[in-house]
Coordinates of C-alpha atoms and ligand atoms in Angstrom, one line a residue:
X28 CA -6.6 11.9 3.6
X29 CA -10.8 11.6 4.3
X30 CA -11.1 8.1 3.4
X31 CA -14.6 6.5 3.3
X32 CA -15.4 3.0 4.1
X33 CA -18.3 1.1 3.0
X34 CA -19.4 -1.7 4.9
X35 CA -20.7 -1.7 8.7
X36 CA -18.8 -5.3 10.2
X37 CA -16.3 -6.3 12.1
X38 CA -14.1 -6.0 9.1
X39 CA -14.8 -2.6 8.4
X40 CA -14.6 -1.5 12.3
X41 CA -11.2 -3.3 11.4
X42 CA -10.3 -1.7 8.8
X43 CA -11.6 2.0 10.5
X44 CA -9.4 1.4 13.0
X45 CA -6.2 0.4 10.9
X46 CA -6.8 3.9 9.2
X47 CA -6.4 5.1 12.3
X48 CA -3.6 4.9 13.1
X49 CA -2.6 6.4 9.4
X50 CA -0.9 10.1 10.2
X51 CA -2.1 10.1 6.7
X52 CA -5.8 10.3 7.5
X53 CA -7.1 13.2 8.5
X54 CA -11.0 11.9 8.1
X55 CA -13.1 9.2 8.1
X56 CA -16.4 8.0 6.9
X57 CA -18.5 4.8 6.8
X58 CA -22.0 4.3 5.8
X59 CA -24.1 2.1 6.7
X60 CA -21.4 1.8 9.6
X61 CA -22.5 0.5 12.8
X62 CA -22.7 1.8 16.6
X63 CA -18.6 0.8 17.1
X64 CA -17.2 1.9 14.2
X65 CA -19.0 5.4 14.5
X66 CA -16.9 6.5 17.7
X67 CA -13.8 6.8 14.6
X68 CA -15.5 7.3 11.5
X69 CA -18.5 9.9 11.0
X70 CA -21.3 6.9 9.6
X71 CA -24.3 7.8 7.1
X72 CA -27.2 5.2 6.8
X73 CA -26.7 4.3 3.7
X74 CA -26.4 0.2 2.8
X75 CA -23.3 -1.2 1.2
X76 CA -25.7 -3.0 -1.6
X77 CA -27.6 0.6 -2.6
X78 CA -24.9 1.0 -5.4
X79 CA -26.4 4.3 -5.8
X80 CA -27.0 5.7 -2.8
X81 CA -22.6 5.2 -2.3
X82 CA -21.9 7.0 -5.1
X83 CA -24.2 10.0 -4.3
X84 CA -22.3 9.6 -1.0
X85 CA -19.9 10.0 -2.0
X86 CA -19.8 12.7 -4.9
X87 CA -21.5 14.7 -1.6
X88 CA -18.4 13.7 1.4
X89 CA -15.9 13.3 -1.8
X90 CA -13.0 11.5 0.0
X91 CA -9.6 10.8 -1.6
X92 CA -10.0 7.3 -1.5
X93 CA -13.1 4.8 -0.9
X94 CA -11.8 1.4 0.5
X95 CA -14.5 -1.2 -0.4
X96 CA -14.6 -4.1 2.3
X97 CA -17.7 -6.9 2.2
X98 CA -18.1 -8.7 -1.4
X99 CA -22.2 -7.9 -2.7
X100 CA -20.8 -4.3 -3.3
X101 CA -17.6 -5.9 -5.2
X102 CA -19.3 -8.3 -7.5
X103 CA -22.2 -5.2 -8.0
X104 CA -19.3 -3.1 -9.8
X105 CA -19.6 -0.5 -7.0
X106 CA -16.1 0.4 -8.0
X107 CA -15.7 0.9 -11.8
X108 CA -18.9 3.4 -11.1
X109 CA -16.4 4.7 -9.0
X110 CA -13.6 4.7 -10.9
X111 CA -16.0 6.3 -13.6
X112 CA -16.6 9.1 -11.8
X113 CA -12.3 9.7 -11.0
X114 CA -12.6 8.6 -7.4
X115 CA -9.5 6.3 -6.1
X116 CA -11.1 3.5 -4.6
X117 CA -9.8 0.1 -3.1
X118 CA -11.0 -3.1 -3.8
X119 CA -11.7 -5.4 -7.4
X120 CA -13.6 -4.1 -10.5
X121 CA -16.6 -6.2 -10.9
X122 CA -14.9 -8.1 -13.3
X123 CA -12.1 -9.9 -11.0
X124 CA -14.4 -9.8 -8.0
X125 CA -16.5 -13.1 -10.0
X126 CA -13.6 -14.7 -8.1
X127 CA -15.2 -15.2 -5.4
X128 CA -18.9 -14.5 -6.9
X129 CA -19.6 -17.3 -8.8
X130 CA -17.7 -20.7 -7.5
X131 CA -18.4 -22.3 -11.2
X132 CA -15.9 -19.3 -12.2
X133 CA -13.6 -20.0 -9.9
X134 CA -13.1 -23.4 -9.9
X135 CA -12.4 -23.5 -13.8
X136 CA -10.2 -20.9 -13.7
X137 CA -7.8 -22.9 -11.3
X138 CA -8.9 -25.7 -13.4
X139 CA -7.4 -23.9 -16.8
X140 CA -3.7 -22.8 -15.0
X141 CA -3.3 -26.3 -12.9
X142 CA -4.0 -24.6 -9.2
X143 CA -4.6 -27.8 -6.9
X144 CA -8.7 -27.4 -5.8
X145 CA -10.9 -29.8 -5.2
X146 CA -12.0 -32.1 -8.2
X147 CA -15.7 -31.0 -9.4
X148 CA -18.4 -30.7 -12.0
X149 CA -20.9 -27.8 -12.0
X150 CA -24.7 -28.7 -12.3
X151 CA -27.9 -26.4 -13.3
X152 CA -29.8 -29.2 -13.4
X153 CA -31.2 -31.0 -10.0
X154 CA -32.3 -34.5 -11.2
X155 CA -28.6 -34.2 -12.9
X156 CA -26.5 -33.8 -10.5
X157 CA -28.2 -36.1 -7.8
X158 CA -27.7 -38.6 -10.8
X159 CA -23.7 -37.7 -10.3
X160 CA -23.9 -38.5 -6.8
X161 CA -25.3 -41.1 -6.9
X162 CA -23.2 -42.4 -9.6
X163 CA -19.5 -40.8 -7.5
X164 CA -21.2 -42.7 -4.2
X165 CA -18.2 -41.0 -2.6
X166 CA -19.2 -39.2 1.5
X167 CA -18.5 -36.9 2.4
X168 CA -18.6 -34.7 -0.7
X169 CA -19.1 -31.0 -0.9
X170 CA -22.5 -29.1 -2.2
X171 CA -21.9 -25.4 -3.1
X172 CA -24.5 -22.6 -4.7
X173 CA -22.6 -20.8 -7.0
X174 CA -23.1 -17.4 -6.2
X175 CA -22.7 -15.4 -3.0
X176 CA -24.6 -16.9 0.5
X177 CA -23.0 -15.0 3.2
X178 CA -20.3 -18.4 3.4
X179 CA -23.5 -20.4 4.6
X180 CA -24.0 -22.0 0.6
X181 CA -22.3 -24.7 1.3
X182 CA -23.2 -27.9 2.5
X183 CA -21.3 -31.2 3.5
X184 CA -23.2 -34.3 3.0
X185 CA -22.8 -37.5 4.8
X186 CA -25.0 -39.3 3.0
X187 CA -26.8 -39.6 -0.7
X188 CA -29.6 -38.9 2.0
X189 CA -28.1 -35.6 3.0
X190 CA -26.6 -34.9 -0.3
X191 CA -30.1 -35.4 -2.0
X192 CA -31.9 -32.4 0.7
X193 CA -28.9 -30.4 0.4
X194 CA -29.4 -30.6 -3.5
X195 CA -33.2 -29.8 -3.1
X196 CA -33.2 -27.3 -1.1
X197 CA -30.3 -24.9 -2.7
X198 CA -32.3 -25.5 -6.4
X199 CA -35.3 -26.0 -5.7
X200 CA -36.0 -25.0 -2.8
X201 CA -33.8 -21.8 -3.5
X202 CA -33.0 -21.8 -0.1
X203 CA -30.6 -19.5 -0.4
X204 CA -31.9 -17.6 -3.4
X205 CA -30.7 -16.8 -6.6
X206 CA -27.6 -18.8 -6.0
X207 CA -28.4 -22.1 -5.8
X208 CA -30.0 -21.8 -9.6
X209 CA -26.3 -23.2 -10.1
X210 CA -24.0 -25.6 -8.3
X211 CA -21.6 -27.3 -7.2
X212 CA -20.8 -30.8 -5.8
X213 CA -16.8 -31.4 -5.3
X214 CA -14.2 -33.8 -3.5
X215 CA -14.1 -33.7 0.3
X216 CA -10.7 -32.3 1.7
X217 CA -9.4 -33.4 4.4
X218 CA -6.9 -31.5 6.2
X219 CA -6.1 -27.9 8.6
X220 CA -7.5 -25.0 6.7
X221 CA -5.8 -21.6 6.8
X222 CA -6.7 -18.4 5.2
X223 CA -4.4 -16.2 4.3
X224 CA -5.2 -12.4 2.7
X225 CA -3.2 -11.0 0.8
X226 CA -2.2 -7.4 -1.2
X227 CA -2.5 -6.8 -4.9
X228 CA -1.8 -4.4 -7.6
X229 CA -3.4 -7.3 -10.3
X230 CA 1.1 -7.9 -10.9
X231 CA 2.8 -8.5 -7.3
X232 CA 1.3 -10.7 -4.6
X233 CA 2.1 -9.5 -1.2
X234 CA 0.1 -12.5 0.9
X235 CA -0.2 -11.4 4.4
X236 CA 0.1 -12.8 8.6
X237 CA -1.6 -16.5 7.7
X238 CA -5.0 -17.1 10.0
X239 CA -7.0 -19.5 11.4
X240 CA -10.9 -18.7 10.8
X241 CA -13.5 -21.1 13.1
X242 CA -16.8 -21.2 10.8
X243 CA -18.6 -23.7 12.5
X244 CA -21.0 -22.6 15.1
X245 CA -20.3 -24.5 17.6
X246 CA -18.1 -26.3 19.4
X247 CA -15.1 -28.7 18.4
X248 CA -17.0 -27.6 15.0
X249 CA -20.0 -28.8 15.8
X250 CA -23.1 -26.7 14.3
X251 CA -23.8 -24.7 11.2
X252 CA -21.1 -22.5 9.3
X253 CA -21.5 -19.4 9.7
X254 CA -19.6 -16.2 8.4
X255 CA -16.6 -17.0 10.9
X256 CA -17.4 -17.5 15.2
X257 CA -13.8 -16.4 15.6
X258 CA -9.9 -16.1 14.2
X259 CA -6.1 -16.0 15.3
X260 CA -3.1 -15.6 14.1
X261 CA -1.0 -16.1 12.7
X262 CA -2.3 -20.5 12.7
X263 CA 1.3 -21.9 13.7
X264 CA 0.5 -25.4 11.4
X265 CA 1.2 -22.5 8.4
X266 CA 4.9 -23.1 8.3
X267 CA 7.6 -21.6 6.1
X268 CA 8.3 -23.9 4.0
X269 CA 4.2 -24.5 3.2
X270 CA 3.8 -20.3 2.3
X271 CA 6.8 -20.7 0.4
X272 CA 4.7 -23.4 -1.2
X273 CA 1.9 -21.9 -1.6
X274 CA 3.3 -19.3 -3.1
X275 CA 4.6 -21.5 -6.3
X276 CA 1.6 -23.0 -6.6
X277 CA -1.2 -20.9 -5.3
X278 CA -0.9 -17.0 -4.8
X279 CA 1.9 -16.4 -8.0
X280 CA -0.2 -18.4 -10.3
X281 CA -3.5 -16.9 -9.3
X282 CA -3.1 -13.6 -9.5
X283 CA -1.2 -14.2 -12.7
X284 CA -4.2 -16.3 -14.3
X285 CA -6.1 -13.3 -13.7
X286 CA -3.3 -11.0 -15.2
X287 CA -3.7 -13.3 -18.7
X288 CA -7.7 -13.5 -18.7
X289 CA -7.7 -9.7 -18.7
X290 CA -9.4 -9.2 -15.6
X291 CA -5.8 -7.8 -13.2
X292 CA -7.6 -8.6 -9.4
X293 CA -5.6 -5.0 -7.7
X294 CA -7.3 -5.3 -3.6
X295 CA -7.7 -8.0 -0.8
X296 CA -7.3 -11.5 -2.3
X297 CA -8.4 -13.8 0.5
X298 CA -7.4 -18.0 -0.2
X299 CA -9.2 -20.1 1.4
X300 CA -7.0 -23.3 1.8
X301 CA -6.9 -26.7 3.4
X302 CA -3.8 -28.5 4.3
X303 CA -4.7 -31.9 3.1
X304 CA -1.9 -34.7 2.9
X305 CA -1.3 -34.1 -1.1
X306 CA -0.1 -30.4 -0.5
X307 CA -2.4 -27.3 0.3
X308 CA -5.0 -27.1 -1.9
X309 CA -7.7 -23.5 -2.0
X310 CA -11.6 -24.2 -0.9
X311 CA -12.4 -20.9 -2.3
X312 CA -11.3 -17.6 -3.1
X313 CA -12.7 -14.2 -1.6
X314 CA -12.6 -11.2 -2.9
X315 CA -12.2 -9.2 -0.7
X316 CA -10.4 -9.3 3.2
X317 CA -12.5 -11.5 5.5
X318 CA -14.5 -11.4 8.9
X319 CA -13.7 -12.1 11.2
X320 CA -9.7 -12.9 9.6
X321 CA -9.1 -9.2 9.4
X322 CA -9.7 -8.5 13.4
X323 CA -6.8 -10.3 14.0
X324 CA -4.6 -9.8 10.9
X325 CA -4.4 -5.6 10.6
X326 CA -4.0 -4.9 14.1
X327 CA -0.2 -7.0 13.1
X328 CA 0.2 -4.2 10.1
X329 CA 3.2 -2.1 11.2
X330 CA 3.1 -0.6 7.9
X331 CA 0.8 2.5 7.3
X332 CA -1.9 0.2 5.6
X333 CA -2.4 4.2 3.4
X334 CA 0.7 3.5 1.9
X335 CA 0.2 -0.2 1.1
X336 CA -3.5 1.9 -0.6
X337 CA -1.6 4.0 -2.9
X338 CA 1.0 1.2 -4.0
X339 CA -2.2 -0.9 -5.0
X340 CA -3.8 2.6 -6.9
X341 CA -0.4 3.4 -8.8
X342 CA 0.5 -0.9 -9.7
X343 CA 3.4 0.1 -7.7
X344 CA 3.1 -3.0 -4.7
X345 CA 6.5 -4.4 -5.8
X346 CA 8.6 -1.4 -4.9
X347 CA 6.5 -1.4 -0.8
X348 CA 8.1 -2.8 2.1
X349 CA 4.6 -4.1 4.3
X350 CA 6.7 -4.9 8.2
X351 CA 4.4 -7.3 10.0
X352 CA 4.6 -7.4 14.2
X353 CA 5.8 -11.2 15.5
X354 CA 3.0 -11.0 18.1
X355 CA 0.3 -13.2 18.1
X356 CA -3.4 -12.1 18.2
X357 CA -7.1 -13.6 18.6
X358 CA -10.8 -12.6 18.1
X359 CA -13.6 -14.4 19.6
X360 CA -17.3 -13.5 18.2
X361 CA -19.9 -12.9 20.7
X362 CA -23.0 -13.9 18.9
X363 CA -27.0 -13.8 19.2
X364 CA -28.4 -17.1 20.1
X365 CA -29.6 -18.9 17.2
X366 CA -27.4 -17.1 14.9
X367 CA -27.0 -18.3 12.1
X368 CA -30.7 -19.4 11.5
X369 CA -33.1 -17.1 13.6
X370 CA -32.0 -15.0 16.1
X371 CA -33.4 -12.2 17.8
X372 CA -31.9 -7.9 17.8
X373 CA -32.1 -5.0 19.9
X374 CA -31.1 -6.8 23.6
X375 CA -29.4 -4.0 24.9
X376 CA -25.0 -4.6 25.7
X377 CA -23.8 -4.4 28.7
X378 CA -20.0 -4.4 30.0
X379 CA -18.8 -1.6 27.7
X380 CA -17.8 2.2 28.1
X381 CA -18.5 4.9 26.2
X382 CA -16.7 3.8 23.1
X383 CA -17.6 0.0 23.3
X384 CA -15.4 -1.1 24.6
X385 CA -13.9 -3.3 27.4
X386 CA -10.3 -3.5 29.4
X387 CA -7.9 -5.0 28.1
X388 CA -9.2 -5.9 24.1
X389 CA -10.2 -4.5 22.1
X390 CA -14.3 -5.4 21.3
X391 CA -15.0 -4.7 17.1
X392 CA -18.2 -4.1 16.8
X393 CA -19.7 -6.5 14.2
X394 CA -23.6 -5.6 13.9
X395 CA -24.2 -3.0 17.0
X396 CA -26.5 0.2 17.2
X397 CA -26.3 2.8 19.5
X398 CA -29.3 4.9 20.9
X399 CA -28.8 7.0 23.6
X400 CA -25.2 5.9 24.5
X401 CA -26.5 2.8 25.7
X402 CA -25.3 -0.6 22.6
X403 CA -27.7 -2.8 21.5
X404 CA -27.7 -6.4 19.1
X405 CA -28.6 -5.7 15.7
X406 CA -27.2 -8.5 13.6
X407 CA -25.7 -12.7 13.9
X408 CA -22.5 -12.3 14.8
X409 CA -22.6 -9.0 17.7
X410 CA -18.8 -8.5 18.8
X411 CA -15.6 -9.6 17.6
X412 CA -13.9 -8.9 21.5
X413 CA -10.1 -9.3 20.0
X414 CA -6.3 -9.2 21.9
X415 CA -3.2 -8.9 20.8
X416 CA -0.5 -11.1 22.7
X417 CA 2.9 -12.1 23.0
X418 CA 2.2 -15.9 22.2
X419 CA -0.6 -17.2 20.8
X420 CA -2.0 -18.4 24.4
X421 CA -1.1 -14.9 26.2
X422 CA -4.1 -13.6 23.4
X423 CA -6.8 -16.3 23.7
X424 CA -7.0 -16.0 27.3
X425 CA -7.0 -12.0 27.3
X426 CA -9.3 -12.4 24.7
X427 CA -11.6 -15.0 27.2
X428 CA -10.8 -12.3 30.1
X429 CA -12.3 -9.4 28.4
X430 CA -15.2 -11.7 26.3
X431 CA -16.5 -12.8 30.0
X432 CA -17.2 -9.3 30.7
X433 CA -19.9 -8.5 27.8
X434 CA -23.4 -10.0 28.2
X435 CA -26.8 -9.6 26.1
X436 CA -29.8 -11.9 26.5
X437 CA -28.9 -15.8 25.2
X438 CA -24.9 -14.4 23.4
X439 CA -23.2 -17.3 22.7
X440 CA -19.4 -17.1 22.4
X441 CA -17.1 -20.3 21.1
X442 CA -15.0 -21.5 24.3
X443 CA -12.9 -23.4 21.3
X444 CA -11.2 -21.2 20.0
X445 CA -7.7 -21.6 19.3
X446 CA -7.7 -24.8 20.6
X447 CA -6.3 -26.2 17.2
X448 CA -4.0 -23.7 16.5
X449 CA -2.7 -24.5 20.0
X450 CA -2.5 -27.8 19.8
X451 CA -0.6 -28.0 16.5
X452 CA -3.5 -30.6 15.5
X453 CA -1.0 -31.4 12.3
X454 CA -3.4 -33.0 9.4
Ligands
AMP1572 P1 -16.6 -21.6 1.6 O1 -17.7 -21.0 0.9 O2 -16.4 -22.7 0.2 O3 -15.3 -21.5 2.3 O4 -17.2 -23.5 2.2 C1 -17.3 -23.1 3.7 C2 -16.6 -23.8 4.6 O5 -17.3 -25.3 3.6 C3 -15.1 -23.9 4.3 O6 -14.6 -22.9 5.3 C4 -14.5 -25.5 5.1 O7 -14.5 -25.2 6.3 C5 -15.8 -26.2 4.4 N1 -15.3 -26.8 3.1 C6 -15.3 -26.2 1.6 N2 -15.5 -26.8 0.6 C7 -14.8 -28.2 1.2 C8 -14.2 -29.4 0.7 N3 -14.6 -28.9 -0.2 N4 -13.4 -30.7 1.4 C9 -14.0 -30.0 2.6 N5 -14.5 -29.0 3.5 C10 -14.6 -28.2 2.3
LIG1573 N1 -14.2 -15.6 7.8 C1 -14.4 -16.1 6.1 C2 -15.1 -15.0 5.2 O1 -14.5 -14.0 5.2 O2 -15.4 -15.2 3.8

C-alpha cells in the first residue's frame, strides 16, 4: 500500500514510523511533514488545512489510503471530500469530528446519553456568562472556548477577577479567534488525568494502552496549558478495574450515542478522562490521535497498524485481535523558549545525527525543518524524545539521557515528566 499522511507534527512522525514497520506498506507520503518525517516519508509542502490542496495532492499521488491525523482538516470535512473522490481514508467524517469541533455539541451529547462529565452551561453572551459565574460563586471554575484552539482555549479561574478576564479575552477580545464566540463554563473536577485513545469503526471500540499527558508548560504543573509537554504509557493510575468501568460508562456509550445520532465515528477517538472521587468523568473528546500521546502509545502496538486501518474501514474491527507490548514508554517534549506564548524559530538543533536521531531513544520531530542536511526549529514544540523500557523508570531515564544530548538556543523541557505516574499519586 501507498499511504498519504496528512499533518506535520510529532504525532504524524509517530504514525509514519508505525506504518513504516508494516510489511504491507510500500511508500509513505506526508503533507506537509517536517524535517524528521522527511527521512521516512516523501513530504509535500501542502498545509493540512488546505483541503482543496490535499485533495489535489491525493489525486496526483493516488495513494491507497489517506490518513488524516490533525483535528482541523477532520472538522473541516477533509475525509468526506476524499471519500467522495473514492479514496480510502482513516479518520472520522465531519459529522462525527464535531465531537471535538464543538464542546457545546459534545457536552450536550454526554448530557443526553448520561455519560459522566463536569456539570456545565453554554453561553453566547459575555454578560450572561459573568452573571452565571457570580451566581454560582464557586472556584476554581473552568472556562472553555466552544471551538478548536490548539488545546489552549481553556482557562481555570481561581476567582471572579480571573473568570471575568477569561470571559472577556475569549468572547470580546477573541483571543482564540472565532472559537470563543460561544463558551462553556463548567465545574472544576479534581483528580488524576488519563488519556485513552481508542480505535473504533463506529460500532466496536478497542481502547489502546492508556497514557498520561503533561499539559502545563512548566514543572509541577505550573504555567499555561500547552498542547502537551510529555507523556508516559501506560498510565499506572489507570487500573484494570477503572478500565472496565470506563468501557461501561464512557467508551461504549459514546460510540453507541454517536451511532444513534446518525454520526458513526470511524478512526481514533480520544478520551480525556479525569479520575475523580465519584469515578471517571470525561474532560474532553478529541476526534484523532493525541499529540504527544501517540508518540508513547504506538511504539507499544504489536499488531500491524495497516490491519487496523483496514478493519476500521471495512467496519469489522470486532474480529481483529489487537496486541500490545507490556513495556512502558516515555516522551519528553523539547520546546522553543516562550512556548505556548511567543517564541522564536530558525534555531539550529545540535546533537542529532543525519536522520534527526540520537542514540538510545527515538526522536519524533514536531516542529523542525531540514536545510542542507541541518535541522532547525520551526515550531513551538520541536522534538519529542521517546524511549521504551521494561519499566517506566528505565524508559524515563533513557528519554531524559537522550534529551540531554540535544540542544538549541532557548530550548526548554520539563524535568518532571512521569514523576506523578512513578509516585503513584492517587486522587
Ligand atoms: P481540554 O482542552 O478540555 O482538554 O482542557 C485542557 C485541560 O484543562 C485539561 O486537560 C485539564 O487539565 C484542564 N481541564 C479542563 N476541564 C477541566 C475541568 N472541568 N476540571 C478540571 N480541569 C479541567
Ligand atoms: N495532548 C493533547 C491533545 O492531543 O489534545
